[in-house]
């Protein structure tokens, strides 16, 4: 069964009880296709296989995390599904939360990966704020141009009501209760009809003591889709008598080598052999709904602002201003 399972906690429980009346839990495969992507699984294995990386992934070293999933595509003929669901349920409840779980989970042997993922997901919470507007921003695309093609506004897409308030862009902030990640904000954003396709984790390290002119904080980008690769941002001194710096970017493509299957192929093969590790469990889906539900209720209120953005842009200006209010910028 493809995600999203249900559209909130209540409908999720109904789907679950309907399914478990006829099948045992071990016979049910809840699919999030991001968990079939080699690049997404690699978030976990990069940590697993590189102790040097694992040692620096902790709150004493990290300033904040950004997870971005941009798409240049629009509805692709799926208005009937998407208009009722919106970006928070379509992308954040599953794919983006899974990326956060893989980045923060405890390293485990293969057979307990699923349990460790659920535990990591369960640590995420919405930061305390005066208003949920400080935690989430929503947007919807207006007409614009992408790669030389003129695109219509979301409301003019086939089978979408002219009055639709469905969000095609979401930015939000989460925190984790895990002591390792204590105090580190996670900024997530995703949207359709943006300027390019890219899925990326950016790990921003703590700002160093003032080291000199031109220096910027270290950063590690793990680019999962688009021009997949890893980029480590270091600093190097410019020539001269003064300590002035320029960014030195170590860059390596991150391409799947070996027996690479497309995500659904890999997942179906695992279902055939009865392997549940990279499928969602009901507990995992329930945990994701627990995080998302208050936000979805907030967005569903008519008075919550829906910011328009031009197709082919970086998203609504309001999402940039929202970040700047917290003293950070999207990379
Ligand atoms: C799907 C969503 O799960 O993921 C789509 O329903 C979205 O709306 C898609 O476009 C993105 O997947 P990918 O693999 O292209 O990043």
XYZ file of C-alpha atoms and ligand atoms in Angstrom:
347
model
C 0.000 0.000 0.000
C 1.398 3.375 -1.062
C 1.639 6.296 1.331
C -0.133 8.344 2.604
C -1.942 5.799 4.769
C -5.041 7.778 5.766
C -5.260 11.547 5.830
C -4.979 12.069 9.599
C -4.676 9.984 12.767
C -8.321 8.971 12.823
C -8.542 7.835 9.198
C -5.168 6.092 9.581
C -6.568 3.977 12.456
C -9.584 3.083 10.288
C -7.396 1.993 7.374
C -5.229 0.022 9.762
C -8.124 -1.856 11.334
C -9.686 -2.570 7.921
C -6.391 -4.016 6.670
C -5.512 -5.991 9.776
C -8.960 -7.643 9.769
C -7.941 -9.470 6.610
C -4.139 -9.690 6.818
C -1.474 -10.203 9.419
C 0.868 -7.205 9.951
C 3.748 -9.186 8.427
C 1.734 -9.564 5.220
C 1.101 -5.839 4.826
C 3.710 -3.717 3.051
C 3.340 0.050 3.553
C 5.422 1.691 0.881
C 7.230 5.038 0.921
C 9.198 5.012 -2.321
C 11.907 7.276 -0.826
C 12.932 4.316 1.338
C 13.622 2.409 -1.874
C 16.003 5.066 -3.197
C 19.629 3.992 -2.875
C 20.594 7.626 -2.191
C 18.102 7.880 0.677
C 19.226 4.576 2.256
C 22.743 5.876 1.876
C 22.041 8.627 4.456
C 22.095 5.840 7.006
C 24.987 3.888 5.469
C 27.182 6.974 5.106
C 26.925 7.374 8.866
C 27.315 3.649 9.479
C 30.452 3.306 7.383
C 32.166 6.603 8.269
C 32.882 6.987 11.993
C 34.543 10.325 11.256
C 31.202 11.646 10.002
C 29.216 10.044 12.778
C 31.371 11.739 15.438
C 30.572 15.233 14.179
C 26.839 14.668 13.770
C 25.808 15.958 17.182
C 24.382 19.074 18.758
C 27.704 20.408 20.059
C 28.929 20.663 16.450
C 25.804 21.501 14.484
C 24.028 24.825 14.178
C 21.043 23.650 12.157
C 19.915 21.177 9.512
C 18.144 22.014 6.285
C 16.242 19.387 4.298
C 15.068 20.609 0.909
C 13.029 18.656 -1.636
C 12.390 20.866 -4.644
C 10.483 19.749 -7.699
C 10.129 21.548 -10.999
C 7.248 19.220 -11.933
C 3.658 20.140 -11.162
C 0.667 17.840 -10.830
C 1.545 15.427 -13.644
C -2.164 14.655 -14.177
C -2.758 13.769 -10.508
C -4.999 16.684 -9.481
C -7.688 14.266 -8.284
C -5.325 12.917 -5.644
C -3.152 15.923 -4.880
C -5.787 18.645 -4.518
C -7.403 16.729 -1.659
C -4.093 15.960 0.018
C -1.665 18.911 -0.322
C 2.085 19.058 0.169
C 2.241 18.515 3.928
C 0.552 15.107 3.679
C 2.014 14.244 0.278
C 5.705 14.971 0.892
C 6.396 15.890 4.527
C 4.387 13.235 6.393
C 6.359 10.525 4.612
C 9.455 11.391 2.579
C 10.866 14.349 4.500
C 10.254 12.865 7.934
C 11.927 9.644 6.817
C 14.990 11.602 5.720
C 15.118 13.210 9.182
C 14.758 9.806 10.846
C 17.602 8.277 8.801
C 19.850 11.197 9.692
C 19.184 11.028 13.424
C 18.476 7.358 14.196
C 20.775 5.143 16.229
C 23.051 2.953 14.131
C 21.774 -0.626 14.250
C 22.288 -3.956 12.649
C 20.082 -4.538 9.599
C 17.215 -6.305 11.336
C 16.519 -3.492 13.798
C 16.771 -0.580 11.361
C 13.000 -0.243 11.260
C 12.685 -0.045 15.054
C 15.511 2.522 15.284
C 13.849 4.621 12.578
C 10.573 4.682 14.510
C 12.388 5.663 17.689
C 14.162 8.546 15.903
C 10.925 9.740 14.334
C 9.216 9.645 17.693
C 11.772 12.114 19.077
C 10.633 14.878 16.718
C 8.311 17.559 18.004
C 6.981 20.939 16.971
C 8.870 23.752 18.683
C 6.921 25.741 21.239
C 5.815 28.960 19.603
C 3.308 31.710 20.229
C 1.592 30.796 16.979
C 1.957 27.884 14.552
C 2.670 30.542 11.910
C 6.148 30.622 13.464
C 6.501 26.895 12.777
C 5.065 26.489 9.275
C 4.653 28.474 6.049
C 2.497 27.381 3.129
C 2.483 28.478 -0.495
C 0.821 27.813 -3.821
C 2.305 28.376 -7.263
C 1.172 31.098 -9.555
C 1.862 31.251 -13.298
C 5.526 31.447 -14.339
C 8.240 30.071 -16.600
C 10.358 26.945 -16.013
C 13.101 25.963 -18.479
C 11.600 28.302 -21.081
C 8.105 26.766 -20.748
C 5.198 28.891 -19.597
C 3.318 27.169 -16.745
C -0.179 28.035 -15.534
C -1.030 28.802 -11.938
C -2.085 25.911 -9.695
C -5.690 27.145 -9.697
C -5.758 26.921 -13.493
C -4.529 23.330 -13.615
C -7.029 20.845 -15.017
C -9.522 19.546 -12.406
C -8.429 22.059 -9.743
C -11.086 24.411 -8.369
C -10.423 28.107 -8.977
C -10.843 28.667 -5.245
C -8.483 25.845 -4.168
C -6.415 26.583 -1.046
C -4.285 23.450 -1.392
C -0.634 24.134 -0.615
C 1.993 23.183 -3.191
C 4.833 24.471 -0.981
C 5.587 23.917 2.705
C 8.407 25.081 4.959
C 8.485 24.037 8.597
C 10.674 23.767 11.662
C 11.070 20.712 13.874
C 13.182 19.813 16.892
C 14.334 16.478 18.258
C 14.213 15.368 21.902
C 17.175 13.072 21.429
C 20.095 14.295 23.586
C 22.412 13.962 20.608
C 20.298 16.464 18.635
C 19.123 18.650 21.492
C 18.564 22.265 20.457
C 19.308 21.699 16.753
C 16.542 23.116 14.552
C 15.540 21.100 11.487
C 14.230 23.314 8.684
C 12.289 21.354 6.082
C 10.937 22.712 2.806
C 9.417 21.187 -0.259
C 7.439 22.446 -3.194
C 6.225 21.835 -6.703
C 6.973 24.002 -9.749
C 10.178 25.379 -8.257
C 13.230 26.301 -10.316
C 14.773 22.806 -10.342
C 14.591 19.248 -9.079
C 16.846 18.736 -6.081
C 16.616 16.792 -2.830
C 19.325 17.794 -0.379
C 20.343 17.670 3.252
C 22.553 20.559 4.340
C 24.263 20.254 7.694
C 25.361 23.674 8.924
C 28.095 23.439 11.535
C 28.446 25.831 14.439
C 29.832 29.214 13.535
C 33.492 29.325 14.537
C 35.059 32.086 16.602
C 35.764 35.013 14.329
C 38.535 33.571 12.189
C 39.011 36.262 9.599
C 37.563 38.114 6.667
C 35.645 36.058 4.107
C 35.223 32.975 6.310
C 31.843 31.236 6.401
C 30.739 28.338 8.642
C 31.555 24.783 7.562
C 28.786 22.871 5.906
C 28.145 19.418 4.531
C 25.633 18.966 1.707
C 24.331 15.505 0.918
C 22.533 15.856 -2.405
C 20.217 12.900 -2.883
C 18.553 13.848 -6.157
C 19.391 16.320 -8.881
C 23.166 16.462 -9.229
C 23.609 13.853 -6.509
C 26.821 14.322 -4.578
C 28.500 15.351 -1.377
C 29.970 18.787 -0.849
C 32.041 19.655 2.171
C 32.501 23.399 2.604
C 35.826 24.236 4.232
C 37.860 27.445 4.379
C 41.294 28.147 2.995
C 43.518 31.168 3.516
C 44.024 33.624 0.704
C 47.609 34.558 -0.055
C 48.931 37.661 1.731
C 49.883 38.883 5.161
C 46.301 39.138 6.476
C 44.238 36.092 7.545
C 41.619 36.305 4.838
C 39.721 33.232 3.680
C 37.809 31.798 0.782
C 35.542 28.740 0.659
C 37.189 25.488 -0.368
C 34.542 23.068 -1.548
C 35.330 19.363 -1.703
C 32.893 17.894 -4.137
C 32.241 14.329 -5.179
C 29.335 12.891 -7.146
C 27.243 10.393 -5.263
C 26.019 7.950 -7.857
C 24.747 4.449 -7.307
C 27.296 1.878 -8.436
C 26.769 -1.861 -8.463
C 23.379 -3.523 -8.572
C 21.219 -0.396 -8.790
C 17.475 -0.832 -9.119
C 14.866 1.898 -9.373
C 13.116 2.465 -6.043
C 9.896 0.549 -6.699
C 11.869 -2.335 -8.249
C 14.048 -2.687 -5.178
C 11.097 -2.453 -2.791
C 8.990 -4.967 -4.723
C 11.899 -7.397 -4.784
C 12.182 -7.049 -1.001
C 8.437 -7.592 -0.574
C 8.698 -10.790 -2.618
C 11.450 -12.042 -0.319
C 9.499 -10.958 2.777
C 11.910 -8.214 3.880
C 10.130 -5.420 5.784
C 13.190 -3.338 6.811
C 12.635 -0.568 4.261
C 8.845 -0.593 4.483
C 6.920 1.518 6.966
C 5.363 -0.081 10.001
C 1.956 1.045 11.311
C 3.689 2.555 14.366
C 5.905 4.602 12.125
C 3.006 5.975 10.109
C 1.085 6.769 13.300
C 4.098 8.655 14.681
C 4.369 10.685 11.489
C 0.685 11.634 11.667
C 1.136 12.666 15.298
C 3.786 15.189 14.229
C 1.863 16.450 11.218
C -1.713 16.611 12.445
C -1.611 19.890 14.436
C 0.073 21.581 11.475
C -2.458 20.256 8.976
C -5.315 21.464 11.198
C -3.666 24.866 11.350
C -3.315 25.042 7.547
C -6.899 23.944 7.049
C -8.138 27.034 8.863
C -9.354 29.487 6.275
C -7.503 32.401 7.912
C -4.044 30.785 7.637
C -2.114 32.637 4.945
C -1.412 30.865 1.659
C 1.496 32.679 -0.008
C 1.622 32.700 -3.799
C 4.962 32.118 -5.535
C 5.903 32.328 -9.177
C 6.375 28.992 -10.942
C 10.110 28.560 -11.565
C 11.116 30.593 -8.492
C 12.652 29.437 -5.171
C 9.246 29.513 -3.448
C 7.347 32.236 -1.600
C 9.255 35.270 -0.288
C 7.413 34.676 2.981
C 9.426 31.448 3.487
C 12.684 33.424 3.181
C 11.474 36.093 5.587
C 10.288 33.412 8.024
C 13.805 31.883 8.027
C 15.483 35.259 8.422
C 13.342 35.950 11.495
C 15.109 32.949 13.056
C 18.511 34.297 12.059
C 19.222 31.789 9.256
C 18.926 31.600 5.480
C 18.078 28.753 3.127
C 21.211 27.504 1.388
C 5.318 11.235 -4.425
C 4.365 12.371 -4.356
O 5.233 10.433 -3.287
O 6.649 11.740 -4.547
C 4.504 13.271 -5.561
O 3.036 11.859 -4.293
C 5.940 13.729 -5.725
O 3.649 14.388 -5.471
C 6.872 12.523 -5.696
O 6.054 14.401 -6.943
C 8.326 12.933 -5.705
O 9.090 11.781 -5.853
P 10.505 11.787 -6.528
O 10.939 10.377 -6.496
O 10.316 12.341 -7.919
O 11.356 12.715 -5.716
